[in-house]
Structure formats: C-alpha cells, structure tokens
Tab-separated table of C-alpha atoms in Angstrom:
chain	number	residue	atom	x	y	z
A	16	MET	CA	-26.743	7.446	-0.319
A	17	LEU	CA	-25.261	4.766	-2.584
A	18	GLU	CA	-25.032	7.423	-5.271
A	19	LEU	CA	-23.010	9.663	-2.954
A	20	LEU	CA	-20.735	6.833	-1.764
A	21	SER	CA	-20.064	5.877	-5.373
A	22	GLN	CA	-18.410	9.214	-6.097
A	23	PRO	CA	-14.641	9.484	-5.461
A	24	TRP	CA	-13.990	10.185	-1.783
A	25	PRO	CA	-12.001	13.322	-0.921
A	26	TRP	CA	-8.547	13.098	0.663
A	27	TYR	CA	-9.664	14.248	4.122
A	28	ILE	CA	-12.310	11.501	4.360
A	29	ALA	CA	-9.716	8.927	3.299
A	30	GLY	CA	-7.116	10.238	5.767
A	31	ALA	CA	-9.622	10.236	8.631
A	32	GLY	CA	-10.816	6.760	7.612
A	33	ILE	CA	-7.276	5.369	7.644
A	34	ALA	CA	-6.706	6.888	11.112
A	35	LEU	CA	-9.968	5.217	12.220
A	36	VAL	CA	-8.734	1.870	10.862
A	37	MET	CA	-5.490	2.292	12.836
A	38	PHE	CA	-7.457	3.132	15.985
A	39	LEU	CA	-9.768	0.103	15.605
A	40	LEU	CA	-6.839	-2.265	15.039
A	41	LEU	CA	-5.075	-0.990	18.186
A	42	TRP	CA	-8.297	-1.147	20.214
A	43	PHE	CA	-8.881	-4.742	19.136
A	44	GLY	CA	-5.380	-5.769	20.141
A	45	GLY	CA	-3.676	-5.613	16.751
A	46	GLU	CA	-1.644	-2.932	15.036
A	47	PHE	CA	-1.643	-1.211	11.660
A	48	GLY	CA	1.083	-2.734	9.480
A	49	VAL	CA	0.095	-4.585	6.335
A	50	SER	CA	3.491	-5.844	5.165
A	51	GLY	CA	3.784	-7.926	8.339
A	52	ALA	CA	1.025	-10.092	6.873
A	53	LEU	CA	3.356	-11.070	4.009
A	54	GLY	CA	5.815	-12.475	6.553
A	55	THR	CA	2.993	-14.273	8.349
A	56	MET	CA	1.968	-15.874	5.034
A	57	CYS	CA	5.565	-17.186	4.680
A	58	SER	CA	5.342	-18.671	8.179
A	59	MET	CA	1.922	-20.204	7.458
A	60	CYS	CA	3.322	-21.893	4.354
A	61	GLY	CA	6.008	-23.567	6.470
A	62	ALA	CA	8.937	-21.304	5.522
A	63	GLY	CA	10.102	-21.500	9.149
A	64	LYS	CA	11.405	-25.020	8.537
A	65	LYS	CA	14.022	-23.686	6.104
A	66	VAL	CA	14.385	-20.038	7.158
A	67	PRO	CA	14.613	-19.365	10.913
A	68	PHE	CA	13.298	-15.790	10.435
A	69	PHE	CA	9.851	-17.248	9.724
A	70	ASN	CA	9.949	-19.812	12.526
A	71	VAL	CA	7.429	-17.940	14.674
A	72	ASN	CA	4.063	-18.790	16.148
A	73	TRP	CA	2.012	-17.381	13.289
A	74	HIS	CA	-1.293	-18.118	14.994
A	75	ASN	CA	-0.835	-14.898	16.991
A	76	GLN	CA	-0.441	-12.977	13.736
A	77	LEU	CA	-3.280	-14.602	11.837
A	78	TRP	CA	-5.474	-11.543	12.466
A	79	ASN	CA	-3.229	-9.541	10.115
A	80	VAL	CA	-3.742	-11.984	7.240
A	81	VAL	CA	-7.492	-11.932	7.932
A	82	PHE	CA	-7.371	-8.112	7.839
A	83	VAL	CA	-5.616	-8.188	4.450
A	84	PHE	CA	-8.169	-10.683	3.102
A	85	GLY	CA	-10.889	-8.327	4.347
A	86	GLY	CA	-9.177	-5.601	2.302
A	87	LEU	CA	-9.525	-7.789	-0.783
A	88	VAL	CA	-13.252	-8.228	-0.110
A	89	GLY	CA	-13.579	-4.477	0.544
A	90	GLY	CA	-11.972	-3.859	-2.848
A	91	PHE	CA	-14.502	-6.219	-4.423
A	92	ILE	CA	-17.428	-4.435	-2.742
A	93	ALA	CA	-16.195	-0.973	-3.722
A	94	GLY	CA	-15.359	-2.098	-7.256
A	95	HIS	CA	-18.732	-3.747	-7.871
A	96	TRP	CA	-21.313	-1.770	-5.943
A	97	LEU	CA	-19.709	1.615	-5.247
A	98	ASN	CA	-18.234	2.236	-8.668
A	99	SER	CA	-19.263	5.305	-10.675
A	100	GLY	CA	-17.277	4.018	-13.652
A	101	ALA	CA	-15.743	7.434	-14.296
A	102	ASN	CA	-12.029	7.867	-15.008
A	103	ILE	CA	-9.856	8.991	-12.107
A	104	GLN	CA	-9.408	12.754	-12.204
A	105	ILE	CA	-5.619	12.882	-12.080
A	106	SER	CA	-3.924	16.172	-12.868
A	107	GLN	CA	-3.540	17.198	-16.486
A	108	ALA	CA	0.241	17.420	-16.015
A	109	THR	CA	0.355	13.729	-15.018
A	110	VAL	CA	-1.839	12.765	-17.974
A	111	GLN	CA	0.540	14.578	-20.329
A	112	ASP	CA	3.644	13.019	-18.748
A	113	LEU	CA	2.174	9.514	-18.973
A	114	GLN	CA	0.952	10.069	-22.544
A	115	ALA	CA	4.499	11.098	-23.473
A	116	LEU	CA	5.643	7.736	-22.086
A	117	GLY	CA	3.113	5.922	-24.265
A	118	ILE	CA	0.183	5.373	-21.891
A	119	THR	CA	-3.098	5.832	-23.769
A	120	ASN	CA	-5.683	4.056	-21.586
A	121	PHE	CA	-6.628	6.122	-18.525
A	122	SER	CA	-9.692	4.151	-17.477
A	123	GLY	CA	-9.875	2.218	-14.220
A	124	LEU	CA	-7.400	2.146	-11.343
A	125	ALA	CA	-4.324	1.070	-13.317
A	126	PRO	CA	-3.455	1.185	-17.027
A	127	ALA	CA	-4.585	-1.981	-18.814
A	128	GLU	CA	-1.563	-1.676	-21.124
A	129	ILE	CA	0.690	-2.673	-18.220
A	130	PHE	CA	-1.585	-4.371	-15.691
A	131	GLY	CA	-4.029	-6.270	-17.896
A	132	THR	CA	-3.925	-10.050	-17.479
A	133	ASP	CA	-2.763	-10.309	-21.113
A	134	GLN	CA	0.461	-8.575	-20.034
A	135	ILE	CA	1.507	-11.206	-17.506
A	136	LEU	CA	3.623	-13.206	-19.944
A	137	THR	CA	5.330	-10.232	-21.605
A	138	LEU	CA	8.758	-8.820	-20.682
A	139	ARG	CA	7.167	-5.580	-19.477
A	140	GLY	CA	4.606	-7.504	-17.460
A	141	PHE	CA	7.412	-9.528	-15.901
A	142	ILE	CA	9.214	-6.361	-14.790
A	143	PHE	CA	6.158	-4.484	-13.475
A	144	LEU	CA	4.400	-7.461	-11.874
A	145	VAL	CA	7.081	-9.974	-10.882
A	146	ILE	CA	10.076	-7.707	-10.222
A	147	GLY	CA	7.843	-4.943	-8.841
A	148	GLY	CA	6.112	-7.279	-6.402
A	149	PHE	CA	9.423	-8.823	-5.365
A	150	LEU	CA	10.886	-5.372	-4.570
A	151	VAL	CA	7.795	-4.508	-2.512
A	152	GLY	CA	8.021	-7.721	-0.480
A	153	PHE	CA	11.795	-7.655	-0.025
A	154	GLY	CA	12.021	-3.926	0.718
A	155	THR	CA	9.155	-3.764	3.202
A	156	ARG	CA	10.491	-6.656	5.286
A	157	TYR	CA	14.047	-5.238	5.128
A	158	ALA	CA	12.750	-1.827	6.242
A	159	GLY	CA	10.475	-3.482	8.813
A	160	GLY	CA	7.300	-1.876	7.486
A	161	CYS	CA	5.501	-0.270	4.563
A	162	THR	CA	3.256	2.752	4.125
A	163	SER	CA	0.953	1.635	6.934
A	164	GLY	CA	3.605	0.454	9.403
A	165	HIS	CA	6.097	3.278	8.917
A	166	ALA	CA	4.406	6.235	7.182
A	167	ILE	CA	1.178	6.050	9.225
A	168	SER	CA	1.799	4.051	12.427
A	169	GLY	CA	5.493	4.932	12.850
A	170	LEU	CA	5.156	8.640	12.115
A	171	SER	CA	2.056	8.803	14.361
A	172	ASN	CA	4.288	7.484	17.143
A	173	LEU	CA	6.981	10.050	16.181
A	174	GLN	CA	9.551	7.376	15.359
A	175	LEU	CA	12.724	8.683	13.683
A	176	PRO	CA	13.425	5.258	12.073
A	177	SER	CA	10.055	5.514	10.338
A	178	LEU	CA	10.931	8.954	8.993
A	179	ILE	CA	14.174	7.507	7.585
A	180	ALA	CA	12.150	4.685	5.997
A	181	VAL	CA	9.664	7.140	4.451
A	182	ILE	CA	12.560	9.189	3.041
A	183	GLY	CA	13.841	5.896	1.587
A	184	PHE	CA	10.393	5.175	0.055
A	185	PHE	CA	10.574	8.514	-1.740
A	186	ILE	CA	14.197	8.143	-2.874
A	187	GLY	CA	13.271	4.791	-4.433
A	188	GLY	CA	9.963	6.037	-5.840
A	189	LEU	CA	11.516	9.149	-7.391
A	190	LEU	CA	14.400	7.170	-8.908
A	191	MET	CA	11.954	4.712	-10.445
A	192	THR	CA	9.461	7.332	-11.656
A	193	HIS	CA	11.911	9.783	-13.168
A	194	LEU	CA	14.896	7.671	-14.254
A	195	LEU	CA	13.864	4.059	-14.833
A	196	LEU	CA	10.151	4.149	-15.682
A	197	PRO	CA	10.511	6.024	-19.019
A	198	PHE	CA	12.749	3.176	-20.228
A	199	LEU	CA	10.725	0.334	-18.694
A	200	ILE	CA	7.350	1.503	-20.066
A	201	GLY	CA	8.899	1.569	-23.545
A	202	LEU	CA	9.852	-2.129	-23.410
B	2	MET	CA	-14.970	-15.077	16.378
B	3	LYS	CA	-12.064	-12.874	17.372
B	4	LEU	CA	-10.907	-12.773	13.770
B	5	ILE	CA	-14.197	-11.527	12.317
B	6	LYS	CA	-13.506	-8.052	13.734
B	7	PHE	CA	-10.285	-7.868	11.763
B	8	PHE	CA	-12.033	-9.118	8.645
B	9	LEU	CA	-14.615	-6.318	8.972
B	10	ILE	CA	-11.970	-3.623	9.568
B	11	GLY	CA	-10.181	-4.991	6.497
B	12	ILE	CA	-13.359	-4.541	4.433
B	13	LEU	CA	-13.603	-0.932	5.644
B	14	PHE	CA	-9.927	-0.422	4.751
B	15	GLY	CA	-10.431	-1.879	1.272
B	16	ILE	CA	-13.438	0.333	0.565
B	17	ILE	CA	-11.695	3.502	1.821
B	18	LEU	CA	-8.534	2.885	-0.203
B	19	THR	CA	-10.495	2.035	-3.357
B	20	LYS	CA	-12.911	4.967	-3.149
B	21	SER	CA	-10.159	7.495	-2.383
B	22	GLU	CA	-8.171	6.058	-5.332
B	23	VAL	CA	-5.114	5.453	-3.126
B	24	VAL	CA	-4.809	2.011	-4.777
B	25	SER	CA	-4.498	3.598	-8.222
B	26	TRP	CA	-1.221	3.436	-10.149
B	27	PHE	CA	-2.210	6.791	-11.694
B	28	ARG	CA	-2.454	8.436	-8.255
B	29	ILE	CA	0.936	7.043	-7.210
B	30	GLN	CA	2.494	8.390	-10.413
B	31	GLU	CA	0.897	11.766	-9.703
B	32	MET	CA	2.356	11.663	-6.176
B	33	PHE	CA	5.902	10.835	-7.278
B	34	ARG	CA	5.683	13.627	-9.863
B	35	PHE	CA	4.433	16.145	-7.244
B	36	GLN	CA	1.568	17.088	-9.541
B	37	ALA	CA	-1.354	16.929	-7.094
B	38	PHE	CA	-2.063	17.291	-3.402
B	39	HIS	CA	-4.375	14.259	-3.168
B	40	MET	CA	-1.997	11.558	-1.838
B	41	TYR	CA	-0.212	14.018	0.428
B	42	GLY	CA	-3.579	15.080	1.798
B	43	VAL	CA	-4.562	11.462	2.510
B	44	ILE	CA	-1.291	10.532	4.240
B	45	GLY	CA	-0.992	13.931	5.954
B	46	THR	CA	-4.507	13.743	7.428
B	47	ALA	CA	-3.983	10.149	8.583
B	48	VAL	CA	-0.668	11.016	10.276
B	49	ALA	CA	-1.985	14.250	11.860
B	50	LEU	CA	-4.960	12.391	13.370
B	51	GLY	CA	-2.741	9.397	14.136
B	52	ILE	CA	-0.372	11.552	16.216
B	53	VAL	CA	-3.348	12.743	18.291
B	54	ILE	CA	-4.753	9.207	18.655
B	55	VAL	CA	-1.414	7.726	19.769
B	56	ALA	CA	-0.697	10.614	22.167
B	57	VAL	CA	-4.139	10.343	23.784
B	58	MET	CA	-3.858	6.541	24.019
B	59	LYS	CA	-0.476	6.822	25.738
B	60	ARG	CA	-1.638	9.533	28.152
B	61	THR	CA	-4.864	7.757	29.130
B	62	LYS	CA	-3.165	4.313	29.229
B	63	PHE	CA	-5.829	3.227	26.755
B	64	LYS	CA	-6.789	-0.425	27.008
B	65	THR	CA	-7.667	-2.907	24.274
B	66	ILE	CA	-11.037	-4.656	24.409
B	67	TYR	CA	-9.201	-7.482	26.200
B	68	GLY	CA	-8.123	-5.169	29.031
B	69	ASN	CA	-4.411	-4.947	28.209
B	70	GLU	CA	-2.813	-1.556	27.826
B	71	VAL	CA	-2.021	-0.701	24.183
B	72	VAL	CA	1.754	-0.906	23.818
B	73	PHE	CA	3.767	1.176	21.376
B	74	ASN	CA	7.143	-0.452	20.892
B	75	PRO	CA	9.809	2.061	19.869
B	76	LYS	CA	11.638	0.966	16.732
B	77	ASN	CA	15.350	0.156	17.081
B	78	MET	CA	17.461	3.015	15.792
B	79	SER	CA	19.623	2.368	12.755
B	80	ILE	CA	19.957	3.894	9.336
B	81	TYR	CA	20.880	1.127	6.890
B	82	ARG	CA	17.847	-1.101	7.135
B	83	TYR	CA	15.327	1.727	7.004
B	84	LEU	CA	17.078	3.615	4.219
B	85	PHE	CA	18.056	0.655	2.003
B	86	GLY	CA	14.886	-1.300	2.703
B	87	GLY	CA	12.866	1.853	2.130
B	88	ILE	CA	14.565	2.563	-1.213
B	89	ILE	CA	13.973	-1.009	-2.422
B	90	PHE	CA	10.295	-0.788	-1.458
B	91	GLY	CA	10.021	2.677	-3.066
B	92	LEU	CA	11.301	1.290	-6.383
B	93	GLY	CA	8.632	-1.416	-6.247
B	94	TRP	CA	5.921	1.005	-5.112
B	95	ALA	CA	6.464	3.260	-8.134
B	96	LEU	CA	6.572	0.247	-10.499
B	97	THR	CA	3.437	-1.525	-9.304
B	98	GLY	CA	1.662	1.578	-7.988
B	99	ALA	CA	0.762	-0.473	-4.941
B	100	CYS	CA	2.047	-0.981	-1.424
B	101	PRO	CA	1.182	-4.287	0.287
B	102	GLY	CA	-2.430	-3.413	1.265
B	103	PRO	CA	-3.448	-2.121	-2.166
B	104	ILE	CA	-1.987	-5.215	-3.894
B	105	PHE	CA	-4.764	-7.296	-2.310
B	106	ILE	CA	-7.403	-4.565	-2.619
B	107	LEU	CA	-6.683	-4.373	-6.364
B	108	ILE	CA	-7.175	-8.131	-6.717
B	109	GLY	CA	-10.595	-7.632	-5.110
B	110	ASN	CA	-11.288	-4.862	-7.601
B	111	GLY	CA	-10.782	-7.387	-10.385
B	112	TYR	CA	-7.198	-6.537	-11.362
B	113	LEU	CA	-6.207	-10.182	-11.450
B	114	ALA	CA	-2.658	-9.523	-12.694
B	115	PHE	CA	-1.985	-8.342	-9.136
B	116	ILE	CA	-2.216	-11.986	-8.033
B	117	VAL	CA	1.209	-12.260	-9.679
B	118	VAL	CA	2.363	-9.164	-7.747
B	119	ALA	CA	1.076	-10.663	-4.478
B	120	ILE	CA	2.874	-13.990	-5.038
B	121	SER	CA	6.063	-12.117	-5.960
B	122	ALA	CA	5.763	-9.940	-2.859
B	123	VAL	CA	5.501	-13.037	-0.648
B	124	LEU	CA	8.535	-14.505	-2.446
B	125	GLY	CA	10.402	-11.207	-1.955
B	126	THR	CA	9.623	-11.362	1.759
B	127	LEU	CA	10.813	-14.970	1.804
B	128	ALA	CA	14.046	-13.997	0.008
B	129	TYR	CA	14.699	-11.265	2.577
B	130	GLY	CA	14.265	-13.778	5.388
B	131	ALA	CA	16.760	-16.096	3.685
B	132	VAL	CA	19.516	-13.499	3.128
B	133	ARG	CA	18.931	-11.123	6.025
B	134	SER	CA	22.023	-12.190	7.984
B	135	LYS	CA	24.167	-11.015	5.049
B	136	LEU	CA	22.573	-7.551	4.811
B	137	PRO	CA	23.574	-4.408	6.747
B	138	HIS	CA	20.927	-3.511	9.314
C-alpha cells in the first residue's frame, strides 16, 4: 500500500482529492481559499492597528491558518514517508526548454539552482524568492483569491469574476514564463 | 477541538498536492508552456466535480456540521481588481512555481528557501492592504 501511495498520483486522483478537500471545508463551516490565510496572518500579527484592512476579528478565520499549517505537515509526511525519490516525469519538451535556459538539475520538486537555500542571498534568489513571493501575496489579495479561491471555488460556483481572475493568472504566468524568465534565470 | 478538523484536512491537502506534483516548479513551467495535460487535468477535474458539489449543495440546502446552511456569496462584479490582481499573482506564480498553498507545502517538503517566499507573500498581502485605497478595483 505504502509502495503504491509513494508513486506519483495521477491527475484525476488529485483533481478528485482537491474537490473532496473543498467539500470537507464547506461541510465543516469553512471555505476553500488559501490566500485568505495570508491576510489572517497579517491580522494576527497586529497589522490592523496600522492598516484598517486587517482590522478584523481574525479568531473567526483562524481555521484557515490551521488548514495551511496542516498543509505544511502534509508536505512533510508526503516528502518523508511517501517519497519514491524518482525525478518528476515532466514532458521532454519542457526539459529541453529549461535546459536551454540553463537548468541542469531536474531532481526534486523545484530546481536546486534557483530554490536551494544557498541561493537566498544571491540576486537571482532575491528575485525568485522575495519578489516572487511578494507578487503572489500582493496579487492574490488584490484579486481577492488565488488558485483555490478563484480557479477552484469561484469557477465551481460559476462566478464570472473568478473567470476574469483566472484569465489574469494566465496572462501574468505566460508573460513571466515566455518573456521575463529567460532573462531572470540567466542572472 | 474545532480546529483539529481543519488541521487534518490541511494534511490531506498537503499530501495530495505533493504526490500529484502540483507543488512542483517544473509542473508549473510545463503548464505555462502548454507542454502537458497534467495540471489542466488536475484543475479541470477539481472544477468539474466542484460544479456538481456546489450545485447539489445549493439545491439540497446542504447544512454544515453546525446546522447552518452553506452559503455561497457571489463575488462583486468588476474587471480591474480581478484582471490586474490576477496578472500580478500570475507573474509571481510562474516565478516561484507556487501559489499560496504550495508555498507552505514546499516548506514541509524541506524546501526551506520557501520560508523566504512565505514571509514575502505575507508582506505582499500587507502592502496591498496599505495601498488598496489608491488602486482601481
């Protein structure tokens, strides 16, 4: 069983699992939207004293932060006890594109050349980690949701605003991938 | 006690997203290059089942375990905030290869550089809260 679970899971299992997670969160009185937890963390740290946007009763939203922390523990469990150690089988075309950009290490979940801890204090590390994270936090709160809140929850509820947001996600992602990334990886 | 349920669902979420490689920068690159079906299959399946789940919940006036009806608040219609906010997030998603959930799941997987990403994401959220009155919504 552990052997089977340690293999990569197919897309339909993952999609069904994510839908199950959304269902459980709704059933238990929450909702599926991870980026909201980032705002709750701001409120918990006392940001509401300076920025009215965060002056909310965060105790009602604590469940979302707990959910995200559970995700971290789930990542630990999967990484330590359900890990086959094999490289991710991405398409050959992607491997070739990334090799052309200078990526050589295809082991693990993210390339160590960019996301290793030894990269944190480099210029490239600053752009991918600090700027990248900032854009994720700023953009998701501006858009009012991320992949879970808009692409899954919002589209499931047939919300046009969520479709606009998802189109935005792809405009930004395509611009970064095809125009900016070739330059930034070379730094 | 109430919070333990959410902690356990979070663990399930973290395992699913790790084992299906959704948290992988390589998979996100593959998605934005349209070179594999994997990510589209994951999101497509989740949305297809999600549409059914939400529709059934609405029709049956499905109740939470606390007895309240599950409410689905419609999102306010506008274009600017969703489009501009979405583009900004998309730029960050392609850079880091991670949306907010995966940032934390990757830390759990031992990718400790993502602690920096997580702190930056909280600061980005904070910055939005500080300047939001000046942005078109």
